[in-house]
XYZ file of N, CA and C in Angstrom:
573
model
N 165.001 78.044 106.713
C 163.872 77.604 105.901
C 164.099 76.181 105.409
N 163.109 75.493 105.860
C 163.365 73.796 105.171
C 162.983 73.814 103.520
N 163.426 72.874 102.992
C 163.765 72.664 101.950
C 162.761 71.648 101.374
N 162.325 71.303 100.038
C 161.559 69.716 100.167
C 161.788 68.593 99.985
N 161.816 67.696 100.820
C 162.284 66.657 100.795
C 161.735 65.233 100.036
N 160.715 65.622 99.952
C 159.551 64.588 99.175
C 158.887 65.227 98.253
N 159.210 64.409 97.335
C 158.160 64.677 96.139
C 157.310 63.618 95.863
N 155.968 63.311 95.913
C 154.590 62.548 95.495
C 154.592 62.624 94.083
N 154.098 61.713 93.451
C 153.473 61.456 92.531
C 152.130 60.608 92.547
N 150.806 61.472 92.275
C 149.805 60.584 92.182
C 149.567 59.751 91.167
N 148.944 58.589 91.461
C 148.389 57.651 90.223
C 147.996 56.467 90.880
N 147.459 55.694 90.058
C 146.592 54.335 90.258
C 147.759 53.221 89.607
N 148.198 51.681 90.872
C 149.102 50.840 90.012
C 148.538 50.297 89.273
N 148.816 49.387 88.552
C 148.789 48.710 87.315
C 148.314 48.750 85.812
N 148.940 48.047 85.063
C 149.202 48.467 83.734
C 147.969 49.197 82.812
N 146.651 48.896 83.441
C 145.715 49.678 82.701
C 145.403 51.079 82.820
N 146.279 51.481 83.857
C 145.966 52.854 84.533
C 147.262 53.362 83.791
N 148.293 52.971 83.269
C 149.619 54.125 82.791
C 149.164 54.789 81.831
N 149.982 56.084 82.067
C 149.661 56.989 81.192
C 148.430 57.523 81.139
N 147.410 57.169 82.358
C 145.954 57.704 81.728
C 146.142 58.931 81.756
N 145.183 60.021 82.283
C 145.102 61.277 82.547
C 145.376 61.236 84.242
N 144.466 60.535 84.810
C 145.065 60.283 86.587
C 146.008 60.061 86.726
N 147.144 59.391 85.969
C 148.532 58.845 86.776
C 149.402 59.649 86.072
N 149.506 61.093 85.885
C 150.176 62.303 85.294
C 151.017 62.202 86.207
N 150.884 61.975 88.102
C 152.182 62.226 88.921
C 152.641 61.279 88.650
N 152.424 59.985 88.539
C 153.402 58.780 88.487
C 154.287 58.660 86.825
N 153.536 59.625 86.052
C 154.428 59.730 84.790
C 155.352 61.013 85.292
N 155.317 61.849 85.691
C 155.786 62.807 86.364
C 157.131 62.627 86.785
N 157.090 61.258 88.325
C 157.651 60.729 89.077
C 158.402 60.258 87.984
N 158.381 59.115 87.072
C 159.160 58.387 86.424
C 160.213 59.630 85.566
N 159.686 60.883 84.926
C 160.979 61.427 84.155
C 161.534 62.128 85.125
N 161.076 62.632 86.371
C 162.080 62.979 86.875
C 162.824 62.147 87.821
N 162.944 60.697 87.973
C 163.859 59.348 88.035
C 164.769 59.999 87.000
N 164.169 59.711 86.036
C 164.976 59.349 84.681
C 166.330 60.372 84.792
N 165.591 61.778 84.866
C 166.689 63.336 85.125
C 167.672 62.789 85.756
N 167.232 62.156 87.182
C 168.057 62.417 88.320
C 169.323 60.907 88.030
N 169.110 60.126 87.161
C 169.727 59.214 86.965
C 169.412 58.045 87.935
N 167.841 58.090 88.934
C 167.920 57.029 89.483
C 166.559 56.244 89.513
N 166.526 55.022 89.961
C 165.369 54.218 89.559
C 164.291 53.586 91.215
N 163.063 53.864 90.927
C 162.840 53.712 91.800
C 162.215 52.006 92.614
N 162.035 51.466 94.148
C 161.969 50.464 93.758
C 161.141 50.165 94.677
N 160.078 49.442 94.382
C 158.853 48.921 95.944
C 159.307 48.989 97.257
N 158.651 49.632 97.835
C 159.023 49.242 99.601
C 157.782 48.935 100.276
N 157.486 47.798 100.757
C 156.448 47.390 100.964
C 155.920 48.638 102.166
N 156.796 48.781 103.593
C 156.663 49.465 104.728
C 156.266 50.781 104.246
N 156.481 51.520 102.888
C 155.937 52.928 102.423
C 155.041 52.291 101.675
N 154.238 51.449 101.348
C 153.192 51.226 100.166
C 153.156 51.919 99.162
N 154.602 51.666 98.696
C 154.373 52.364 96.969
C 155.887 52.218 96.701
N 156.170 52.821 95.696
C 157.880 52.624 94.804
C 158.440 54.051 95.404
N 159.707 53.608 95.899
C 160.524 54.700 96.270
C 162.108 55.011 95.774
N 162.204 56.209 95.625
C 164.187 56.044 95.586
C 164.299 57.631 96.341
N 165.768 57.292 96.870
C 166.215 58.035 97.524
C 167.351 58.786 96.631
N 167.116 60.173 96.322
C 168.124 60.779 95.490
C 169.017 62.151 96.650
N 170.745 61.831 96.140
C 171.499 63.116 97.135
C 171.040 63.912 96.435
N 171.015 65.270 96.659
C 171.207 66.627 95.717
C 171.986 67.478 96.560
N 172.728 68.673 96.116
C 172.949 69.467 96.822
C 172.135 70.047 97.666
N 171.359 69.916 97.481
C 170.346 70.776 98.949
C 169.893 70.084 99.598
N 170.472 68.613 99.500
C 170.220 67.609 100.630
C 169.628 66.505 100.069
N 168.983 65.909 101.278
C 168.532 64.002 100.479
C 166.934 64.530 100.550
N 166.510 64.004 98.955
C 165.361 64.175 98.684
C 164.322 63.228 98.131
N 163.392 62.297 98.636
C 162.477 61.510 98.417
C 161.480 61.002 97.628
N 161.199 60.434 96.683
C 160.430 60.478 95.145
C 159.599 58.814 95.829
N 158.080 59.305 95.743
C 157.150 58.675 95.858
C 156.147 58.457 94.749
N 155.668 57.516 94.885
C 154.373 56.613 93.723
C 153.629 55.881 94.500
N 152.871 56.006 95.156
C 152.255 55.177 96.132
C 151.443 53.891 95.391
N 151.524 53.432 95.888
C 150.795 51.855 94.796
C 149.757 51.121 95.689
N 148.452 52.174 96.103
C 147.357 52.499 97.200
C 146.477 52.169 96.661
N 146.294 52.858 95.252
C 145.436 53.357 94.540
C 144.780 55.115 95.262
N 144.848 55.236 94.178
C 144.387 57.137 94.529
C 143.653 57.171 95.889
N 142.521 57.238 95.797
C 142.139 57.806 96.993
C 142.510 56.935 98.641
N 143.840 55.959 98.683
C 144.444 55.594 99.330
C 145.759 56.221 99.495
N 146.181 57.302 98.551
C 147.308 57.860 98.648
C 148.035 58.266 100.068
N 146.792 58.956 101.086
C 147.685 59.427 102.289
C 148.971 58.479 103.160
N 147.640 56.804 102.900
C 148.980 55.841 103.825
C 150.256 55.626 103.540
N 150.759 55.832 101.835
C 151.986 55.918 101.778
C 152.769 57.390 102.610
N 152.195 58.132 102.141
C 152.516 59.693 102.186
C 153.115 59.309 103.677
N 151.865 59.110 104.762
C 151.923 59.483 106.587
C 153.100 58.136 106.619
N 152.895 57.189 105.766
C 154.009 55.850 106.323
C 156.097 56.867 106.305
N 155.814 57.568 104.810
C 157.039 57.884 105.134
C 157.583 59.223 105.553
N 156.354 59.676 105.347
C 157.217 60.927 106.457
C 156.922 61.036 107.861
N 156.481 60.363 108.617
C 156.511 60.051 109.905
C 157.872 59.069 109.741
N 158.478 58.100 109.407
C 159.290 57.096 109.134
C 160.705 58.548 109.092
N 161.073 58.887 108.331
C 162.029 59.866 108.095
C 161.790 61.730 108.732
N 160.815 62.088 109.041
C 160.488 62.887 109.854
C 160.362 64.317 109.092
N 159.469 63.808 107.763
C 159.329 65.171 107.461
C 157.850 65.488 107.370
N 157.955 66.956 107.253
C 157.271 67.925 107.944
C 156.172 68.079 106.406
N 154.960 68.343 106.653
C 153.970 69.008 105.755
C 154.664 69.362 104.645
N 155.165 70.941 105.046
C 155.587 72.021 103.822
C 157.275 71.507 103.457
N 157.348 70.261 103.837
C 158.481 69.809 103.047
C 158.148 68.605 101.646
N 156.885 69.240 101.609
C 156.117 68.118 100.569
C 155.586 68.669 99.780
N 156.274 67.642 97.971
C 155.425 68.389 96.709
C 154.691 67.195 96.400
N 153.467 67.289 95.985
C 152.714 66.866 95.419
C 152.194 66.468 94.235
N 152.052 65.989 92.982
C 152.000 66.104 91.773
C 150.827 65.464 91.221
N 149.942 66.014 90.481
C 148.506 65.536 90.413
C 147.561 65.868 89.330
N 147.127 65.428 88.557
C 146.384 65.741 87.721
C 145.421 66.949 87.986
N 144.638 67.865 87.141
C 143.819 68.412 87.704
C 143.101 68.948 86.729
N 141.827 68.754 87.038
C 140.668 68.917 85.625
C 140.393 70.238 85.726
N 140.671 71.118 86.560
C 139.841 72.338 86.377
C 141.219 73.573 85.986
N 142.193 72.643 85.665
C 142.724 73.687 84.888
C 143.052 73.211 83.612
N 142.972 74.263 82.109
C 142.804 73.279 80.807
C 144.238 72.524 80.527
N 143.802 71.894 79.566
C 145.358 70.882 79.499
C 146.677 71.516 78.991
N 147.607 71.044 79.122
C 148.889 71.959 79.031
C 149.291 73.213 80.034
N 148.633 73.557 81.512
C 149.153 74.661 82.077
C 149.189 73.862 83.417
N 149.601 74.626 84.202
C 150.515 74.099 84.977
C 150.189 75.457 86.787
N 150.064 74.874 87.547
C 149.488 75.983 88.567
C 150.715 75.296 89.930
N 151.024 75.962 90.678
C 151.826 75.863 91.960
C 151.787 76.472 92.881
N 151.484 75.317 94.020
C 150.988 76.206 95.087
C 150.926 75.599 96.596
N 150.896 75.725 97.717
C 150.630 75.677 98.860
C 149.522 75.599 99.661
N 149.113 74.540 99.699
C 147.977 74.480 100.766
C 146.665 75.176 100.024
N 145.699 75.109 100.400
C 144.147 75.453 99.695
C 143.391 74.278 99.343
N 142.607 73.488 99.091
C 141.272 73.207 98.977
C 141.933 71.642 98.194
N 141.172 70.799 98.497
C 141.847 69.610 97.783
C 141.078 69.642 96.674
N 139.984 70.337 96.230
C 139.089 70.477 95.147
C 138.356 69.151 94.283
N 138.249 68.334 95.480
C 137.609 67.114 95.223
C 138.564 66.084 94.717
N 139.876 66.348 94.817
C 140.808 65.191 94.307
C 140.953 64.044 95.275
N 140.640 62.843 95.270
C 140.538 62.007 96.170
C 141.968 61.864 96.835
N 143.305 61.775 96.011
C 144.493 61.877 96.242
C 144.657 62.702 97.167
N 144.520 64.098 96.884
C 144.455 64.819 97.789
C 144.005 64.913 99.651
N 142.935 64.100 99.083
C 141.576 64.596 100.243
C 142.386 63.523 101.043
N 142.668 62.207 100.536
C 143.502 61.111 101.917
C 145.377 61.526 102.443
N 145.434 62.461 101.590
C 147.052 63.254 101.917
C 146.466 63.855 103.014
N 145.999 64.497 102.832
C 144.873 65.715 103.733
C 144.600 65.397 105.421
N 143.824 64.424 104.832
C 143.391 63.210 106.137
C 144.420 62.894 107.380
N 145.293 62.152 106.323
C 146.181 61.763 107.284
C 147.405 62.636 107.658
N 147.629 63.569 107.078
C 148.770 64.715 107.522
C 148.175 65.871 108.474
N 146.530 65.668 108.280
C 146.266 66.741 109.045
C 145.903 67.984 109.098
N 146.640 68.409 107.835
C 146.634 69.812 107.200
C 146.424 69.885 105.497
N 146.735 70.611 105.250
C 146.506 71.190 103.791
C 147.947 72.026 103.525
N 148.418 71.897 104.444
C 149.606 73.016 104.417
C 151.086 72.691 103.769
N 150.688 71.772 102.182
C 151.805 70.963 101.590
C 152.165 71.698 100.209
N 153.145 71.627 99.183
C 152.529 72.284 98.224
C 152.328 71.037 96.679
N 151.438 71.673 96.343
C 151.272 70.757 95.166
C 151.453 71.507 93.800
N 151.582 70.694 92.608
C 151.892 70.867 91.093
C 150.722 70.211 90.806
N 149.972 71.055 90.089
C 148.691 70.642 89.363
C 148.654 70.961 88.024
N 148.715 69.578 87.266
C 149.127 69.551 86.303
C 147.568 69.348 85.341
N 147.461 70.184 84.407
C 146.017 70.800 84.204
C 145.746 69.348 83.102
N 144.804 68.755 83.058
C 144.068 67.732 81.980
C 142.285 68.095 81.215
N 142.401 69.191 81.452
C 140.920 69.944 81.192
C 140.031 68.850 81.652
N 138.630 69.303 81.810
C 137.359 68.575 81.623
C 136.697 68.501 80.946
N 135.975 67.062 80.703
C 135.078 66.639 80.013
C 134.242 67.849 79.831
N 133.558 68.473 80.245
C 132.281 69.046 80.338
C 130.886 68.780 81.005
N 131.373 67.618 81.624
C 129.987 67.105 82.208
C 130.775 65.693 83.371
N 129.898 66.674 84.398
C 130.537 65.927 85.621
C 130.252 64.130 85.693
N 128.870 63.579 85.115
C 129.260 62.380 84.548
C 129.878 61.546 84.202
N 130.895 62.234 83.287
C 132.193 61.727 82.647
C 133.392 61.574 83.256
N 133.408 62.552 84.221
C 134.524 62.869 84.463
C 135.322 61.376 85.060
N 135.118 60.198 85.789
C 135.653 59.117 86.126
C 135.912 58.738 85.006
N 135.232 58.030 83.875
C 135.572 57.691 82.213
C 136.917 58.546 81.684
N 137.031 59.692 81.815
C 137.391 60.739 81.266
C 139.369 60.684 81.714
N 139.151 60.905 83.273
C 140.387 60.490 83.840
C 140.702 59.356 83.895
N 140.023 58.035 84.058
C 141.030 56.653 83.932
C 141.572 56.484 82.364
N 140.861 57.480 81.186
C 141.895 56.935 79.813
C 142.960 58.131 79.358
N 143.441 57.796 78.061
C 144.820 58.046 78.038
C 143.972 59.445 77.273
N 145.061 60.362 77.276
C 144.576 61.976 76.714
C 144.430 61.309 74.794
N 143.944 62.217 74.330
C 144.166 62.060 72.641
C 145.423 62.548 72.714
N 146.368 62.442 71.105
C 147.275 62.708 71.024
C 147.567 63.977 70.835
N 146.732 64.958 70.437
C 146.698 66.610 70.334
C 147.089 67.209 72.382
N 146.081 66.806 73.276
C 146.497 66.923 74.794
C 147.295 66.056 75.273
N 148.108 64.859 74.447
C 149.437 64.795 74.959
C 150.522 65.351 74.664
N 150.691 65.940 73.687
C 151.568 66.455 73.663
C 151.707 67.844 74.354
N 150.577 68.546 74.774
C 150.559 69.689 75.644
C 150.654 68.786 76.909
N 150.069 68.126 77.236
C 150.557 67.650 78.504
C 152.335 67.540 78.713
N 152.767 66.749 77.649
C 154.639 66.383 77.536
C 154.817 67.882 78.001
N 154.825 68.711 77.203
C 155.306 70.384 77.202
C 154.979 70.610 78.618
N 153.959 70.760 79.305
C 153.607 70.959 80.294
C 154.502 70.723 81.678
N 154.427 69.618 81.304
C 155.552 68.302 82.330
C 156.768 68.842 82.033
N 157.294 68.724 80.710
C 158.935 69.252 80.614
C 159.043 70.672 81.155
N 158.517 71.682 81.355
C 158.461 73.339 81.824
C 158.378 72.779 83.215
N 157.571 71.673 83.901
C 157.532 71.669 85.015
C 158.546 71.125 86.058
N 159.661 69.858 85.457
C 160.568 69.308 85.298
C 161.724 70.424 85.691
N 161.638 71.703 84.763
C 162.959 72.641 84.676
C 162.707 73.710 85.841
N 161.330 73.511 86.231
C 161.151 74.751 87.796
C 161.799 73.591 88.775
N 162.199 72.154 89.343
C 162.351 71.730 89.708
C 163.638 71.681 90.852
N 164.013 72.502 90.021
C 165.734 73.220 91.219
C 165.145 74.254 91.671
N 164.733 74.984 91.450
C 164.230 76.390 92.400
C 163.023 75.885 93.089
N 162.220 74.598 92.935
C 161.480 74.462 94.050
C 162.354 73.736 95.249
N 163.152 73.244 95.386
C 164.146 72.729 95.828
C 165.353 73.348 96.596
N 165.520 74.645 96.162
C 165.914 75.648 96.648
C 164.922 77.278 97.354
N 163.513 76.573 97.228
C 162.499 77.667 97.602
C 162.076 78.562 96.887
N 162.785 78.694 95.778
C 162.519 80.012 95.204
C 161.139 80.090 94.354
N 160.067 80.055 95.477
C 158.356 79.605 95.180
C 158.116 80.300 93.942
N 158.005 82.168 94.211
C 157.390 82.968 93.759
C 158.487 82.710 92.390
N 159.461 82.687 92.526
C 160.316 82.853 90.928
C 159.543 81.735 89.627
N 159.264 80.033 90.578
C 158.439 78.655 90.680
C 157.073 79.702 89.805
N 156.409 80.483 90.438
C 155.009 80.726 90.080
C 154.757 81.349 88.770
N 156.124 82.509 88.324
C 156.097 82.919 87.717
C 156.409 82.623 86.466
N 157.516 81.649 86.968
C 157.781 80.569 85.526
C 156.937 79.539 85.138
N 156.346 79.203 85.986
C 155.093 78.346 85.256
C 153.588 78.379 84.840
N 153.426 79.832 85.590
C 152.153 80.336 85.264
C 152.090 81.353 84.112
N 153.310 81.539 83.683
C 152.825 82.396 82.405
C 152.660 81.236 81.331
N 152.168 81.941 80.041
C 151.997 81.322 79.030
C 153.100 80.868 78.119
């Protein structure tokens, strides 16, 4: 059974986009740098910031693509065609409005559910058959909003469920790494 070798983080570069509600993977990406003790650094040939971390379960890949969102796939297809990994050796990390803020869903392949990030991963890999961390930012209530809604920063009451969120998601991070999905589902889908 392969293992995953890449982990994504979605988000939009530059400084007006940090921290919004969209760039949850690229805040994502950065604490778990931070965990792993390493820093990541532009590579033009992957279009986005990369570092290469050992672990015991092998060498594992931390992406930020710097595309802008719904350009995400060209980093994605640049480096795992480049290093030769496979779909389901890929996590994903992504904001997601349709689950409320602070919970946390994991999973494999299914529906890009209108995430543009998604939909150009999609595109260019081919399949759907990757798994992603959808990291819940509730919705506005009105599909209108919803662009307004995701480019700004959460209030401070849904950041801090977001932090919580992220840190629980952070600590499933060795057993996704070691496969252990369903143990992954159960620890992060309860309450």
């Amino acid at each position: 059974m392969s293992h995953l070798r890449l982990i994504v983080g979605l988000g939009n570069p530059g400084s007006e986009y940090e921290h919004t509600r969209h760039n949850i993977g690229f805040d994502f990406i950065d604490e778990l740098a931070k965990l792993w003790k390493t820093s990541l650094k532009e590579e033009k040939k992957f279009f986005g910031q990369v570092a290469r971390v050992n672990l015991n379960e092998g060498e594992v890949w931390l992406l930020k693509p710097l595309t802008f969102m719904n350009k995400s796939g060209t980093a994605v297809q640049a480096l795992t065609k480049f290093y030769k990994i496979l779909p389901e050796e890929i996590l994903v990390i992504h904001d997601e409005l349709d689950i409320p803020c602070g919970q946390v869903r994991f999973k494999k392949g299914g529906s890009n559910g209108g995430h543009n990030g998604l939909k150009d991963i999609q595109a260019w890999l081919g399949t759907a058959e990757f798994y992603r961390l959808r990291l819940g930012i509730g919705h506005p209530g009105d599909r209108n909003l919803v662009i307004h809604y995701v480019l700004h920063k959460p209030q401070a009451q849904e950041q801090s469920l977001i932090t919580e969120a992220m840190q629980k998601s952070l600590t499933a991070i060795p057993q996704m790494l070691t496969g252990e999905y369903s143990s992954v589902q159960q620890q992060l889908h309860s309450k």
